[in-house]
Amino acid sequence: MTMTTADKIQANLNKRYAAERRFRSYGLVSVAIGLAALLFLFLSIIGKGYTAFQQTYVKLDVQFDAAIIDPQRTRDPQTLARADYGKLIKKTMRERFPDVKNRRDKRKLYKLISPGAVYMIQDMVRNDPRLIGTTQTVWVPADDDVDMLIKGYINRDEPESARRLKDKEIAWIDSLAATSSLEKRFNKTFFTAGDSREPELAGIWGAVVGSFYTLVVTLVLSFPIGVATAVYLEEFAPTNRWTDLIEVNINNLAAVPSIVFGLLGLSVFLNFMALPRSAPLVGGLVLSLMTLPTVIIASRASLQSVPPSIREGALGMGASQMQMVAHHVLPLAMPGMLTGTIIGMARALGESAPLLMIGMVAFIVNVPEGPLDPSTVLPVQIYLWADTPERAFVERTSAATLVLLAFLVVMNGAAVWLRKRFEQRW
Amino acid sequence: MLNQKQAVLLESPAQTNDVPPPAPAKIQEPDTKTVGRVTVDKPIMTTRNVDVYYGEKQAIIDVSIDIAYNEVLSMIGPSGCGKSTFLRCLNRMNDTIESARVTGKIELEGHDIYDKKTDVVTLRARVGMVFQKPNPFPKSVYENVAYGPRIHGLARKQAELDEIVQTSLQRAGLWEEVKDRLSEPGTGLSGGQQQRLCIARSIAVNPDIILMDEPCSALDPIATARIEELIDELRQNYSIVIVTHSMQQAARVSQRTAYFHLGDLIEVGETSTIFTNPQEKLTEDYLTGRFG
């Protein structure tokens, strides 16, 4: 019996369909693995980080004792600023737990309250000196150990010697909790403060502002330079050995490890040009060097995608080369250029290695007030916190990562939106 | 595409095989092997011994032809014969191709357009171009037409510009269709309308010559007919050089026809003569559909 052509095709067809089904399943498996990894990442970060958005506060009935704050009753701001507000808190705590007599125990008792409470009380008095002599109910941040216990990160079943909080301290905390003097509140400090050695006082605002200044410098430098370079290379430069060389080098630069740009920044901007260390200005300069190739490559791709018919149309009308570019090509290429730039900026926002080299890894408490102030950036802040031993910094590390991811998602979303909104079709 | 060797093979029969070059065809002056009269009495543009090279490859070989006032000159020939290349020499659009090199002399009303002193911007304002694929700018209908006058500073006031836009659209026979949608994007029009918009755009700067590179090849028969009518009307004010693949179109719209073959200008003549009584065998073969 002979096989007809149709039979042969049929036999072959089954094989082809099987291959197609196999190929599809490979694809599905790959997508599933990718999604699972992403899901795991997000669940892990959110699971660890979300508790950092709350912080335990302690209710204290603080007696603003005039004898301690302002014995002479001058209400002199100097005196008010120098007064020992710690004494007020200590006194309040002693009154709250009258059974504690021993000096060492007292010290432990005072430690349940964050050192930041002192500044809170001080601020209250500075803002309203009439408080002196009265007794006020004040919610002050609890120490990070208390916070950890309340959030369930300290295991009460562990032997006392292995625990950060001893039985006595736990008993005090429980007693505070029983009288509803402990409360988890929204952690405003985390979003408004700079870095701190005390987890309950540490915030990301300093890093956010540092990142902002750094990115502004990066954007201001890399966008115009990148676009001008791309336009020149794409529209005006003749094709010859020099432009080929430049093109190859731009592509190479895009692949240079970012820490190398950090070393370059260290030797050129800090050592040679003597610019300030740890400053967002230098960070921005270094990151622009890193972002420029990305912006140039994206901009060139975007220029290349403008159809030649538009250029011919403009030139055929008697437009000069410059008019053709400015009136027709650039407007059409702009969405692509902006998208490329935003993606480059998102990369710069997530970059830490080159910034370590120029000193943006320092411990800086103050929120920077300009691009010349020492500061750090979000990813470096995450790196710094990840390095600290306190348990409370673990959740803050994850929370800061969440904030960074949120910024990145917003930036990439903006890129997608821009592309969709302004994309031209022919 | 045919290469150089095949070109020789194809051409050789016409040159060697019998048929002595018809004596009356070569009427006068330019030294050329083209059959028929390449000159006209009052030319607006003259081209003499034009060669075009793309790198090493020669795309146009020694072409001389005149373009008269108020005439439609059609250029026909098989694909790759160089007619578009030659057309693009006339407003120096070949300048945009880096490897392209043009020699010979092309004069617009006595001025060498390849002279160093000639500004390509002025030249292109005087020699407009309509492309194969309608390529309106992705801007409004109004902006499309107003673009040329604007960059060349032809209108001082908004009212003047409005008038230029209206007149150009009217001449391009598009005004009635778009007068209520001047602010809508030009790319939203139909293919035929887009092409007429491109014609309006080029006549808005009031050129002397309009070059058309297969302007109807992307259009349906009705839109094509509309453009052909328009070409006939435009002849009152402009000289038009049109490259076309459709011999019927050439027969319908043009007064003179030039037949190109592999970079050579084979034959030029009155359209009616060329179509009814071609002198060259190559022309005849092409017109009768023996190749092409």
XYZ file of C-alpha atoms in Angstrom, chain B residues 33-257:
225
model
C 21.936 58.009 -27.672
C 18.347 58.625 -26.645
C 15.874 58.194 -29.442
C 13.423 61.012 -30.015
C 13.612 64.697 -29.250
C 14.849 65.290 -25.698
C 14.753 69.074 -25.934
C 11.841 71.459 -25.915
C 11.638 74.983 -27.224
C 11.172 76.739 -23.916
C 12.442 74.495 -21.101
C 11.951 75.284 -17.418
C 14.474 72.659 -16.538
C 17.223 71.085 -18.558
C 19.338 68.079 -17.697
C 22.469 67.214 -19.637
C 24.545 64.049 -19.465
C 23.431 63.157 -15.948
C 25.107 60.158 -14.357
C 24.151 58.897 -10.913
C 26.247 56.467 -8.948
C 25.318 54.641 -5.768
C 28.800 53.865 -4.515
C 30.376 51.898 -7.376
C 27.122 51.069 -9.076
C 25.928 53.378 -11.816
C 22.169 53.860 -11.606
C 21.694 56.507 -14.286
C 23.751 56.567 -17.463
C 24.151 59.778 -19.401
C 20.585 61.074 -19.345
C 19.655 64.359 -21.036
C 16.115 65.623 -21.153
C 14.229 68.926 -20.945
C 11.095 69.739 -19.049
C 8.744 72.311 -20.560
C 6.495 74.833 -18.869
C 2.969 73.632 -18.160
C 3.529 70.134 -19.315
C 3.209 66.747 -17.689
C 6.220 64.620 -18.437
C 5.791 60.979 -17.527
C 8.683 58.641 -16.944
C 7.999 54.960 -17.440
C 10.077 51.842 -17.452
C 10.506 48.522 -15.689
C 11.326 48.369 -11.954
C 14.865 49.361 -11.130
C 15.328 51.276 -14.364
C 16.351 54.434 -12.519
C 13.348 56.643 -13.182
C 12.806 57.392 -9.477
C 16.523 57.968 -9.008
C 16.494 60.437 -11.869
C 13.400 62.155 -10.485
C 15.105 62.574 -7.134
C 18.028 64.307 -8.835
C 15.753 67.095 -9.925
C 15.256 68.424 -6.390
C 18.459 66.964 -4.993
C 16.675 64.497 -2.746
C 19.529 62.151 -3.572
C 21.688 64.337 -1.343
C 20.185 62.497 1.617
C 21.696 59.228 0.431
C 25.302 59.303 1.480
C 26.683 57.020 -1.209
C 24.860 58.774 -4.046
C 26.913 60.882 -6.465
C 25.473 62.939 -9.286
C 27.449 64.294 -12.258
C 26.300 66.209 -15.311
C 24.359 69.406 -15.461
C 20.843 70.097 -14.247
C 19.572 73.632 -14.667
C 16.401 75.214 -13.391
C 15.639 78.269 -15.538
C 19.297 78.545 -16.404
C 20.678 78.083 -12.880
C 22.746 75.026 -12.121
C 21.001 73.354 -9.214
C 24.124 71.419 -8.233
C 26.150 74.614 -8.080
C 27.739 75.331 -4.718
C 25.866 78.615 -4.523
C 22.483 77.007 -4.998
C 20.673 76.569 -1.722
C 18.961 73.234 -1.541
C 16.195 74.707 0.617
C 15.279 77.249 -2.074
C 15.525 74.596 -4.756
C 13.136 72.275 -2.963
C 10.715 75.112 -2.401
C 10.675 75.627 -6.184
C 10.682 71.949 -7.071
C 8.129 70.234 -4.877
C 7.745 66.514 -4.453
C 4.915 64.048 -3.889
C 5.943 60.605 -2.780
C 4.848 57.100 -3.583
C 3.245 56.466 -0.230
C 1.117 59.333 1.093
C 3.214 60.789 3.894
C 1.258 63.557 5.593
C 2.893 64.804 8.753
C 1.217 63.458 11.883
C -0.223 66.910 12.492
C -3.540 68.526 11.639
C -4.715 68.985 8.055
C -4.196 72.719 8.453
C -0.701 72.347 9.865
C 0.254 70.003 7.035
C -0.535 72.606 4.411
C 0.663 75.555 6.463
C 4.031 73.962 7.163
C 5.761 74.970 3.934
C 4.583 78.601 3.890
C 5.493 78.843 7.536
C 9.100 77.651 7.264
C 9.674 79.706 4.145
C 8.039 82.774 5.687
C 5.496 83.162 2.879
C 2.709 84.529 5.054
C 3.096 87.445 7.368
C -0.324 87.334 8.935
C -2.556 84.536 10.105
C -5.194 85.597 7.581
C -2.698 85.265 4.735
C -1.736 81.812 5.927
C -5.397 80.813 6.182
C -5.863 81.935 2.627
C -2.859 80.015 1.333
C -4.114 76.899 3.106
C -7.582 77.291 1.644
C -6.354 78.010 -1.898
C -3.946 75.084 -1.839
C -6.582 72.713 -0.581
C -9.001 73.998 -3.196
C -6.467 73.516 -5.975
C -5.786 70.017 -4.702
C -9.546 69.405 -4.825
C -9.661 68.576 -1.159
C -11.210 71.694 0.337
C -14.826 70.561 0.185
C -13.973 67.301 1.910
C -11.842 68.688 4.727
C -12.987 72.267 5.321
C -14.820 71.217 8.495
C -12.013 69.069 9.811
C -8.949 71.219 9.317
C -7.855 70.592 12.887
C -8.119 66.833 12.640
C -4.935 64.872 12.017
C -3.945 64.524 8.374
C -3.127 60.886 8.980
C -6.808 60.221 9.691
C -7.846 60.924 6.075
C -8.318 58.178 3.501
C -5.372 57.170 1.322
C -6.513 59.205 -1.662
C -7.271 62.220 0.511
C -3.868 61.910 2.157
C -2.175 61.963 -1.229
C -4.167 65.029 -2.254
C -3.216 66.589 1.068
C 0.427 65.955 0.173
C -0.156 67.609 -3.185
C -1.831 70.563 -1.449
C 1.107 70.708 0.920
C 3.585 70.988 -1.930
C 1.606 73.530 -3.934
C 1.206 75.691 -0.821
C 4.735 77.001 -1.361
C 3.856 77.741 -5.004
C 6.597 75.707 -6.693
C 7.488 75.804 -10.378
C 7.729 72.072 -10.798
C 6.058 69.224 -8.943
C 7.773 65.877 -8.982
C 5.506 62.892 -8.410
C 6.992 59.508 -7.637
C 4.316 56.924 -8.444
C 1.720 59.011 -6.609
C -1.121 56.552 -7.220
C 0.544 53.231 -6.592
C -0.916 52.985 -3.094
C -4.401 54.135 -4.099
C -7.579 52.480 -5.339
C -8.845 53.167 -8.890
C -11.312 55.856 -7.822
C -8.748 57.789 -5.829
C -6.330 57.311 -8.724
C -8.813 58.789 -11.176
C -9.301 61.746 -8.847
C -5.532 62.379 -8.683
C -5.177 62.051 -12.439
C -7.867 64.696 -12.948
C -6.055 66.850 -10.464
C -2.749 66.448 -12.309
C -4.415 67.628 -15.473
C -5.804 70.697 -13.703
C -2.499 71.486 -12.016
C -0.807 71.598 -15.413
C -2.341 75.052 -15.916
C 0.030 76.428 -13.300
C 2.864 73.989 -12.866
C 5.185 71.682 -14.706
C 4.786 68.137 -13.498
C 7.150 65.221 -13.797
C 5.497 61.954 -12.880
C 7.028 58.532 -12.498
C 4.493 55.807 -13.008
C 4.267 52.077 -13.450
C 0.915 52.338 -15.137
C 1.241 52.912 -18.872
C -2.420 53.816 -19.045
C -1.806 56.512 -16.496
C 1.105 57.866 -18.468
C -1.068 57.833 -21.600
C -3.910 59.586 -19.798
C -2.117 62.378 -17.965
C 1.078 63.246 -19.796
C 1.985 65.219 -22.885
C 5.464 63.778 -23.207
C 6.744 60.389 -22.168
